[in-house]
Amino acid sequence: MLAAVLRNTGDQDLDVTDTIQINDPGPDDVIVKITHTGVCHSDVSAMNGTIPQPAPAVLGHEGAGIIEEVGENVTEVAVGDHVIVVWSPPCGGCKFCLDHSSPNLCMTLQFGSMMIPHFREGDVDVHAMAGAGTFAEKTLLPKQAVVKIDPDIPLDIASLIGCGVMTGAGAALNTAKVTPGSSVIVYGAGGVGIAAIQGARIAGAAEIVAVDLNDDKLDDARRFGATHAVKPEDVDGAKLEITGGDGFDYALECIGRPQTMRASYDAIRRGGTACIVGVGRAEEMVEFSAFELFFMEKTLVGSYYGGTDVRSDFHKLLRLYKQGKLDLEGMITRRIKIDEINPALEAVRKGEVIRQVIEF
Ligand code: NAD
Ligand code: ZN
């Protein structure tokens, strides 16, 4: 079958090939025919080693499709069901799923799913990015890694929920817990940042400031609910104008660079919350003064997959979409075919797009 494969970490391009086979499902697995998959910055990060990913691997982790085959123990979904792929599935039984109420942090299935090859090419094992591997006509997943949705939801729209939209909106709603009437600054207006802006808007933020290097992104941000949209050098002016210089109640960092993580912390007021959504490299460091941590009493919090319980949150986001409160259609900059993946990855590197969706 057709798939886009990362041959070696550091490669600039993926290899689009029809030589990949899918492994047989185990008793608790499903095979999903991928109809649509979004291209996320994390795919670029898996290529350049920012996100560790064994190679060769089928990349892609933001997908939706139709169940094609189920293992003998699977009763939760059936052949023909429409599903969204989950890249960090909750096992449902561990301490993170139950005691800590953080099913997004469950690693029981994710690590196994990342390390066990899902595909092969001849007799060579081929991995699946984040255990998902959606840049392929089909993928093999544990049953907990799919969420069944109504068949009337367009699957291109649904695919976006699988990563970028859940991550950004969830960071605002679940992790930072943006409150009505608050002031919010969002760094980065890509797919994740635009979803964070929409999450802040849904939460009732009074002011939402988008920050991006790219002028087109600033226009996009206003379209999705940003009340102000500025270049990084104009953040201090916006902070003065909106907060009298105190700083914003919330910052959501949706880029993944040490400088913008630090800038997010600096942009919030004493007692505010800076939520880090972007993914930087393991060896990159962010510095804090040993005095300011106590003195400023700021909350610095990471957000992994938008702090989601996918089993309920995916449906909540789709209801917001159906009511016209979450614009997903407008987030699709381009619809492309799998053989256009390399220019699409280049557009992500340049920050030119919100989301590009591959249609199989
Ligand atoms: P993207 O490339 O679509 O968007 C990034 C945006 O940031 C672009 O618009 C770009 O112009 C802008 N930008 C880049 N450098 C900038 C700078 N110095 N100052 C201001 N703006 C700048 O990326 P995305 O798909 O939206 O993903 C954003 C980040 O979120 C990535 O790091 C990705 O890996 C991460 N991510 C995290 C999770 C999670 O679970 N926390 C999940 C998915 C993605
Ligand atoms: Zn992603």
Tab-separated table of C-alpha atoms and ligand atoms in Angstrom:
chain	number	residue	atom	x	y	z
A	1	MET	CA	0.000	0.000	0.000
A	2	LEU	CA	0.935	3.653	-0.410
A	3	ALA	CA	2.712	5.346	2.515
A	4	ALA	CA	5.133	8.203	3.245
A	5	VAL	CA	8.184	6.809	5.026
A	6	LEU	CA	10.981	8.461	6.987
A	7	ARG	CA	14.033	6.406	5.959
A	8	ASN	CA	16.577	8.063	8.294
A	9	THR	CA	16.359	10.714	10.999
A	10	GLY	CA	17.613	13.950	9.454
A	11	ASP	CA	16.220	13.286	5.976
A	12	GLN	CA	14.715	16.392	4.382
A	13	ASP	CA	12.104	14.403	2.411
A	14	LEU	CA	9.831	11.445	3.044
A	15	ASP	CA	9.848	8.537	0.621
A	16	VAL	CA	6.390	8.033	-0.883
A	17	THR	CA	6.315	4.362	-1.771
A	18	ASP	CA	3.829	1.578	-2.500
A	19	THR	CA	6.078	-1.101	-1.024
A	20	ILE	CA	4.760	-0.992	2.568
A	21	GLN	CA	2.679	-3.830	4.010
A	22	ILE	CA	0.568	-3.686	7.144
A	23	ASN	CA	0.971	-6.297	9.900
A	24	ASP	CA	-1.944	-8.490	10.993
A	25	PRO	CA	-4.039	-7.155	13.880
A	26	GLY	CA	-3.668	-8.784	17.302
A	27	PRO	CA	-6.834	-9.734	19.261
A	28	ASP	CA	-7.209	-6.187	20.690
A	29	ASP	CA	-6.170	-4.263	17.563
A	30	VAL	CA	-8.001	-2.640	14.695
A	31	ILE	CA	-7.046	-1.733	11.147
A	32	VAL	CA	-8.218	1.693	9.993
A	33	LYS	CA	-8.481	2.719	6.358
A	34	ILE	CA	-7.167	6.272	6.576
A	35	THR	CA	-9.271	8.640	4.501
A	36	HIS	CA	-7.699	11.916	5.696
A	37	THR	CA	-4.644	12.986	7.641
A	38	GLY	CA	-3.406	16.441	8.597
A	39	VAL	CA	0.227	17.494	8.411
A	40	CYS	CA	1.397	18.766	11.823
A	41	HIS	CA	4.658	20.443	12.812
A	42	SER	CA	5.390	17.363	14.936
A	43	ASP	CA	5.841	15.391	11.685
A	44	VAL	CA	8.650	17.793	10.754
A	45	SER	CA	10.004	17.414	14.296
A	46	ALA	CA	10.062	13.613	13.992
A	47	MET	CA	12.078	14.012	10.765
A	48	ASN	CA	14.720	16.315	12.256
A	49	GLY	CA	15.039	14.453	15.562
A	50	THR	CA	13.352	17.045	17.799
A	51	ILE	CA	10.840	14.307	18.597
A	52	PRO	CA	12.580	10.909	18.999
A	53	GLN	CA	11.291	8.478	16.379
A	54	PRO	CA	12.874	5.147	15.394
A	55	ALA	CA	13.285	4.842	11.585
A	56	PRO	CA	12.226	3.616	9.136
A	57	ALA	CA	8.773	4.831	10.072
A	58	VAL	CA	5.507	5.791	8.441
A	59	LEU	CA	4.944	9.318	9.753
A	60	GLY	CA	1.613	11.064	10.382
A	61	HIS	CA	-0.424	11.087	13.584
A	62	GLU	CA	-3.425	13.363	12.882
A	63	GLY	CA	-5.851	11.076	11.085
A	64	ALA	CA	-9.367	9.836	10.608
A	65	GLY	CA	-10.874	7.003	8.639
A	66	ILE	CA	-13.037	3.910	8.579
A	67	ILE	CA	-12.550	0.657	10.511
A	68	GLU	CA	-11.611	-2.064	8.045
A	69	GLU	CA	-10.792	-5.007	10.301
A	70	VAL	CA	-11.046	-5.779	14.023
A	71	GLY	CA	-9.241	-8.294	16.258
A	72	GLU	CA	-11.224	-11.117	17.859
A	73	ASN	CA	-11.593	-9.356	21.268
A	74	VAL	CA	-12.757	-6.032	19.862
A	75	THR	CA	-16.417	-5.247	20.581
A	76	GLU	CA	-16.154	-1.447	21.026
A	77	VAL	CA	-15.972	-0.694	17.299
A	78	ALA	CA	-17.001	-2.605	14.184
A	79	VAL	CA	-16.069	-2.707	10.521
A	80	GLY	CA	-17.441	0.405	8.789
A	81	ASP	CA	-17.348	2.675	11.852
A	82	HIS	CA	-15.927	6.162	11.319
A	83	VAL	CA	-13.127	6.960	13.754
A	84	ILE	CA	-10.531	9.551	14.739
A	85	VAL	CA	-7.032	8.200	15.414
A	86	VAL	CA	-5.613	8.861	18.902
A	87	TRP	CA	-1.815	9.207	19.141
A	88	SER	CA	-1.731	8.866	22.928
A	89	PRO	CA	-4.421	6.305	23.744
A	90	PRO	CA	-5.641	5.786	27.305
A	91	CYS	CA	-5.391	2.137	28.406
A	92	GLY	CA	-8.258	2.826	30.815
A	93	GLY	CA	-6.828	0.884	33.732
A	94	CYS	CA	-3.580	2.475	34.968
A	95	LYS	CA	-2.882	5.117	37.632
A	96	PHE	CA	-2.766	7.905	35.032
A	97	CYS	CA	-6.133	6.882	33.556
A	98	LEU	CA	-7.850	6.352	36.913
A	99	ASP	CA	-6.152	7.858	39.992
A	100	HIS	CA	-4.551	10.920	38.420
A	101	SER	CA	-7.408	11.732	35.999
A	102	SER	CA	-4.795	12.282	33.271
A	103	PRO	CA	-5.512	9.677	30.591
A	104	ASN	CA	-3.511	11.793	28.108
A	105	LEU	CA	-0.390	10.885	30.109
A	106	CYS	CA	-1.032	7.119	30.040
A	107	MET	CA	2.032	5.417	28.587
A	108	THR	CA	0.853	1.816	28.830
A	109	LEU	CA	-0.112	1.632	25.183
A	110	GLN	CA	1.756	4.545	23.640
A	111	PHE	CA	5.271	3.263	24.264
A	112	GLY	CA	4.397	-0.239	23.125
A	113	SER	CA	2.638	1.128	20.089
A	114	MET	CA	5.652	3.313	19.224
A	115	MET	CA	8.210	0.548	19.625
A	116	ILE	CA	6.333	-2.400	18.068
A	117	PRO	CA	6.500	-2.151	14.262
A	118	HIS	CA	3.090	-1.838	12.632
A	119	PHE	CA	4.309	-2.171	9.086
A	120	ARG	CA	6.928	-4.025	7.090
A	121	GLU	CA	8.680	-3.702	3.772
A	122	GLY	CA	9.784	-7.127	2.602
A	123	ASP	CA	11.288	-8.505	5.813
A	124	VAL	CA	12.290	-5.110	7.264
A	125	ASP	CA	10.222	-3.753	10.172
A	126	VAL	CA	8.707	-0.289	9.687
A	127	HIS	CA	7.503	1.761	12.686
A	128	ALA	CA	4.493	4.073	12.984
A	129	MET	CA	5.030	7.640	14.192
A	130	ALA	CA	3.780	7.995	17.787
A	131	GLY	CA	2.202	4.588	17.274
A	132	ALA	CA	-0.213	6.146	14.749
A	133	GLY	CA	1.423	6.187	11.284
A	134	THR	CA	-1.414	7.897	9.420
A	135	PHE	CA	0.542	8.837	6.268
A	136	ALA	CA	-0.566	5.474	4.864
A	137	GLU	CA	-3.664	4.064	3.219
A	138	LYS	CA	-4.203	1.903	6.323
A	139	THR	CA	-2.816	1.721	9.823
A	140	LEU	CA	-2.827	-0.790	12.668
A	141	LEU	CA	-3.819	0.495	16.111
A	142	PRO	CA	-4.761	-0.775	19.565
A	143	LYS	CA	-8.547	-0.487	19.945
A	144	GLN	CA	-8.121	2.319	22.513
A	145	ALA	CA	-6.422	4.415	19.804
A	146	VAL	CA	-9.657	5.064	17.916
A	147	VAL	CA	-12.668	7.171	18.912
A	148	LYS	CA	-15.871	6.384	17.061
A	149	ILE	CA	-17.719	9.404	15.649
A	150	ASP	CA	-21.021	10.014	13.881
A	151	PRO	CA	-20.863	9.145	10.181
A	152	ASP	CA	-22.283	12.577	9.268
A	153	ILE	CA	-19.077	14.343	10.408
A	154	PRO	CA	-16.830	14.942	7.374
A	155	LEU	CA	-13.675	12.887	7.897
A	156	ASP	CA	-11.343	15.696	6.740
A	157	ILE	CA	-12.725	17.872	9.546
A	158	ALA	CA	-12.512	14.955	11.972
A	159	SER	CA	-8.843	14.313	11.218
A	160	LEU	CA	-7.875	17.743	12.585
A	161	ILE	CA	-9.308	16.853	15.989
A	162	GLY	CA	-6.835	13.950	16.213
A	163	CYS	CA	-3.900	16.238	16.991
A	164	GLY	CA	-3.718	19.978	16.338
A	165	VAL	CA	-7.232	21.001	17.325
A	166	MET	CA	-7.391	18.838	20.447
A	167	THR	CA	-3.921	19.989	21.446
A	168	GLY	CA	-4.492	23.728	21.008
A	169	ALA	CA	-8.099	23.984	22.171
A	170	GLY	CA	-7.389	21.562	25.011
A	171	ALA	CA	-4.393	23.611	26.171
A	172	ALA	CA	-6.686	26.642	26.572
A	173	LEU	CA	-9.690	24.807	28.010
A	174	ASN	CA	-8.231	21.872	29.975
A	175	THR	CA	-4.671	22.798	30.901
A	176	ALA	CA	-4.526	26.589	31.290
A	177	LYS	CA	-8.267	26.703	32.070
A	178	VAL	CA	-8.756	30.143	30.532
A	179	THR	CA	-11.560	32.027	32.324
A	180	PRO	CA	-14.249	34.418	30.994
A	181	GLY	CA	-13.087	38.022	30.784
A	182	SER	CA	-9.393	37.151	30.978
A	183	SER	CA	-6.530	38.306	28.740
A	184	VAL	CA	-4.644	35.710	26.702
A	185	ILE	CA	-1.548	35.812	24.492
A	186	VAL	CA	-0.937	32.981	22.019
A	187	TYR	CA	2.549	32.516	20.523
A	188	GLY	CA	2.387	30.895	17.081
A	189	ALA	CA	-0.651	30.882	14.773
A	190	GLY	CA	-0.170	27.534	13.052
A	191	GLY	CA	-2.701	24.714	13.398
A	192	VAL	CA	-2.116	24.343	17.125
A	193	GLY	CA	-2.026	28.094	17.818
A	194	ILE	CA	-5.209	28.790	15.818
A	195	ALA	CA	-6.932	26.025	17.804
A	196	ALA	CA	-5.631	27.615	21.031
A	197	ILE	CA	-7.041	30.984	19.926
A	198	GLN	CA	-10.395	29.311	19.289
A	199	GLY	CA	-10.220	27.553	22.671
A	200	ALA	CA	-9.570	30.892	24.401
A	201	ARG	CA	-12.456	32.480	22.479
A	202	ILE	CA	-14.793	29.609	23.479
A	203	ALA	CA	-13.656	30.022	27.109
A	204	GLY	CA	-14.757	33.677	26.939
A	205	ALA	CA	-11.415	35.486	27.028
A	206	ALA	CA	-11.864	39.254	26.633
A	207	GLU	CA	-8.614	39.902	24.783
A	208	ILE	CA	-6.697	37.375	22.704
A	209	VAL	CA	-3.361	38.501	21.284
A	210	ALA	CA	-1.797	36.359	18.567
A	211	VAL	CA	1.955	36.565	17.952
A	212	ASP	CA	3.553	35.308	14.736
A	213	LEU	CA	6.429	36.223	12.418
A	214	ASN	CA	4.254	35.852	9.361
A	215	ASP	CA	1.805	38.650	8.370
A	216	ASP	CA	-0.637	36.224	6.728
A	217	LYS	CA	-0.823	34.283	9.995
A	218	LEU	CA	-1.716	37.462	11.845
A	219	ASP	CA	-4.658	37.953	9.444
A	220	ASP	CA	-5.649	34.293	9.953
A	221	ALA	CA	-5.497	34.719	13.727
A	222	ARG	CA	-7.935	37.664	13.625
A	223	ARG	CA	-10.316	35.575	11.520
A	224	PHE	CA	-10.421	32.888	14.239
A	225	GLY	CA	-11.008	35.231	17.172
A	226	ALA	CA	-7.779	37.058	18.042
A	227	THR	CA	-8.645	40.628	19.091
A	228	HIS	CA	-5.058	41.738	18.423
A	229	ALA	CA	-2.359	40.188	16.232
A	230	VAL	CA	1.250	41.350	16.426
A	231	LYS	CA	4.838	40.574	15.468
A	232	PRO	CA	7.101	39.489	18.383
A	233	GLU	CA	8.674	42.974	18.601
A	234	ASP	CA	5.233	44.507	19.256
A	235	VAL	CA	4.300	42.279	22.212
A	236	ASP	CA	5.424	44.823	24.817
A	237	GLY	CA	3.256	47.517	23.226
A	238	ALA	CA	0.216	45.215	23.255
A	239	LYS	CA	0.946	44.241	26.861
A	240	LEU	CA	1.052	47.913	27.871
A	241	GLU	CA	-2.105	48.762	25.954
A	242	ILE	CA	-4.187	45.812	27.156
A	243	THR	CA	-2.914	45.183	30.682
A	244	GLY	CA	-1.314	48.505	31.641
A	245	GLY	CA	2.019	46.681	31.563
A	246	ASP	CA	1.142	44.105	34.251
A	247	GLY	CA	1.058	41.210	31.823
A	248	PHE	CA	-1.555	38.823	30.461
A	249	ASP	CA	-3.514	36.372	32.592
A	250	TYR	CA	-2.548	33.483	30.314
A	251	ALA	CA	0.080	32.734	27.668
A	252	LEU	CA	-0.098	29.719	25.368
A	253	GLU	CA	3.179	28.889	23.618
A	254	CYS	CA	2.438	26.997	20.383
A	255	ILE	CA	5.823	27.182	18.604
A	256	GLY	CA	8.380	25.054	20.461
A	257	ARG	CA	11.409	27.366	20.807
A	258	PRO	CA	13.234	28.219	24.052
A	259	GLN	CA	13.029	31.962	23.235
A	260	THR	CA	9.252	31.944	22.813
A	261	MET	CA	8.786	29.736	25.898
A	262	ARG	CA	10.732	32.311	27.910
A	263	ALA	CA	8.799	35.148	26.196
A	264	SER	CA	5.509	33.476	27.210
A	265	TYR	CA	6.606	33.473	30.842
A	266	ASP	CA	7.645	37.130	30.573
A	267	ALA	CA	4.368	38.141	28.926
A	268	ILE	CA	2.128	37.075	31.840
A	269	ARG	CA	1.363	39.019	35.014
A	270	ARG	CA	2.387	38.060	38.532
A	271	GLY	CA	0.271	35.018	39.355
A	272	GLY	CA	-0.534	34.344	35.679
A	273	THR	CA	-0.229	31.056	33.802
A	274	ALA	CA	2.176	30.239	30.970
A	275	CYS	CA	1.221	27.028	29.206
A	276	ILE	CA	3.861	25.382	26.998
A	277	VAL	CA	2.382	23.450	24.094
A	278	GLY	CA	5.239	23.667	21.564
A	279	VAL	CA	7.834	20.898	21.464
A	280	GLY	CA	11.521	21.850	21.573
A	281	ARG	CA	14.607	19.648	21.435
A	282	ALA	CA	15.592	17.670	24.557
A	283	GLU	CA	18.990	19.403	24.749
A	284	GLU	CA	17.565	22.945	24.478
A	285	MET	CA	17.256	24.799	27.786
A	286	VAL	CA	15.043	27.624	29.073
A	287	GLU	CA	16.493	29.758	31.902
A	288	PHE	CA	14.691	31.144	34.941
A	289	SER	CA	16.108	33.234	37.723
A	290	ALA	CA	16.034	31.464	41.083
A	291	PHE	CA	14.406	34.588	42.522
A	292	GLU	CA	11.646	35.204	39.993
A	293	LEU	CA	10.066	31.773	40.405
A	294	PHE	CA	9.004	32.549	43.973
A	295	PHE	CA	8.560	36.273	43.540
A	296	MET	CA	6.329	36.247	40.481
A	297	GLU	CA	4.227	33.282	41.638
A	298	LYS	CA	3.552	32.388	38.015
A	299	THR	CA	2.301	28.975	36.972
A	300	LEU	CA	4.408	27.348	34.262
A	301	VAL	CA	2.633	24.283	32.927
A	302	GLY	CA	3.236	21.893	30.051
A	303	SER	CA	0.338	20.619	27.987
A	304	TYR	CA	0.507	17.147	26.445
A	305	TYR	CA	-2.249	16.471	23.877
A	306	GLY	CA	-4.300	19.304	25.353
A	307	GLY	CA	-4.730	17.525	28.686
A	308	THR	CA	-7.437	15.508	26.998
A	309	ASP	CA	-9.583	12.563	27.773
A	310	VAL	CA	-10.157	11.755	24.118
A	311	ARG	CA	-13.154	9.571	24.933
A	312	SER	CA	-15.213	12.644	25.868
A	313	ASP	CA	-13.271	15.648	24.541
A	314	PHE	CA	-13.335	14.634	20.860
A	315	HIS	CA	-17.140	14.579	21.037
A	316	LYS	CA	-17.278	17.937	22.859
A	317	LEU	CA	-15.139	19.561	20.163
A	318	LEU	CA	-17.294	18.059	17.421
A	319	ARG	CA	-20.422	19.444	19.112
A	320	LEU	CA	-18.806	22.887	19.210
A	321	TYR	CA	-18.018	22.440	15.509
A	322	LYS	CA	-21.619	21.456	14.708
A	323	GLN	CA	-22.899	24.555	16.523
A	324	GLY	CA	-20.559	26.793	14.524
A	325	LYS	CA	-18.488	27.657	17.609
A	326	LEU	CA	-15.313	25.909	16.472
A	327	ASP	CA	-14.288	26.663	12.880
A	328	LEU	CA	-12.528	23.584	11.534
A	329	GLU	CA	-13.326	24.004	7.842
A	330	GLY	CA	-11.505	27.356	7.831
A	331	MET	CA	-8.381	25.737	9.277
A	332	ILE	CA	-7.806	23.645	6.145
A	333	THR	CA	-5.428	25.738	4.039
A	334	ARG	CA	-5.026	23.054	1.338
A	335	ARG	CA	-6.242	19.592	0.459
A	336	ILE	CA	-3.465	17.500	-1.088
A	337	LYS	CA	-2.519	13.986	-2.178
A	338	ILE	CA	0.146	11.890	-0.459
A	339	ASP	CA	2.632	12.456	-3.302
A	340	GLU	CA	2.551	16.187	-2.456
A	341	ILE	CA	3.796	15.504	1.088
A	342	ASN	CA	7.317	16.932	0.652
A	343	PRO	CA	6.252	20.412	-0.540
A	344	ALA	CA	3.629	20.266	2.240
A	345	LEU	CA	6.323	19.615	4.869
A	346	GLU	CA	8.333	22.515	3.420
A	347	ALA	CA	5.285	24.802	3.757
A	348	VAL	CA	5.081	23.797	7.447
A	349	ARG	CA	8.800	24.584	7.938
A	350	LYS	CA	8.183	28.036	6.462
A	351	GLY	CA	5.117	28.623	8.660
A	352	GLU	CA	2.938	29.287	5.610
A	353	VAL	CA	-0.094	27.145	6.405
A	354	ILE	CA	-2.615	26.393	9.128
A	355	ARG	CA	-3.357	22.812	8.161
A	356	GLN	CA	-2.865	20.802	4.985
A	357	VAL	CA	-5.000	17.677	4.802
A	358	ILE	CA	-3.962	14.658	2.749
A	359	GLU	CA	-6.892	12.862	1.118
A	360	PHE	CA	-6.420	9.205	0.256
B	1	NAD	P1	3.098	25.311	12.736
B	1	NAD	O1	4.440	25.221	12.126
B	1	NAD	O2	1.887	25.112	11.895
B	1	NAD	O3	2.916	26.734	13.457
B	1	NAD	C1	3.945	27.412	14.106
B	1	NAD	C2	3.717	28.914	13.886
B	1	NAD	O4	4.703	29.612	14.649
B	1	NAD	C3	3.880	29.350	12.446
B	1	NAD	O5	2.768	30.128	12.063
B	1	NAD	C4	5.162	30.187	12.459
B	1	NAD	O6	5.113	31.262	11.533
B	1	NAD	C5	5.210	30.677	13.880
B	1	NAD	N1	6.556	30.963	14.396
B	1	NAD	C6	7.681	30.232	14.240
B	1	NAD	N2	8.706	30.801	14.916
B	1	NAD	C7	8.200	31.909	15.516
B	1	NAD	C8	8.751	32.894	16.368
B	1	NAD	N3	10.023	32.862	16.741
B	1	NAD	N4	7.935	33.886	16.820
B	1	NAD	C9	6.633	33.941	16.442
B	1	NAD	N5	6.054	33.009	15.637
B	1	NAD	C10	6.832	32.018	15.186
B	1	NAD	O7	3.115	24.281	13.943
B	1	NAD	P2	1.873	23.520	14.648
B	1	NAD	O8	1.552	22.300	13.871
B	1	NAD	O9	0.834	24.526	14.949
B	1	NAD	O10	2.589	23.041	15.994
B	1	NAD	C11	3.054	24.000	16.941
B	1	NAD	C12	3.906	23.320	17.986
B	1	NAD	O11	3.087	22.462	18.779
B	1	NAD	C13	5.023	22.431	17.433
B	1	NAD	O12	6.161	22.553	18.267
B	1	NAD	C14	4.441	21.033	17.570
B	1	NAD	O13	5.432	20.031	17.611
B	1	NAD	C15	3.719	21.203	18.879
B	1	NAD	N6	2.725	20.182	19.201
B	1	NAD	C16	2.598	19.852	20.519
B	1	NAD	C17	1.675	18.906	20.911
B	1	NAD	C18	1.506	18.609	22.368
B	1	NAD	O14	0.938	17.574	22.711
B	1	NAD	N7	1.961	19.485	23.254
B	1	NAD	C19	0.874	18.292	19.949
B	1	NAD	C20	0.991	18.691	18.623
B	1	NAD	C21	1.915	19.628	18.244
B	2	ZN	ZN	0.557	16.770	15.906
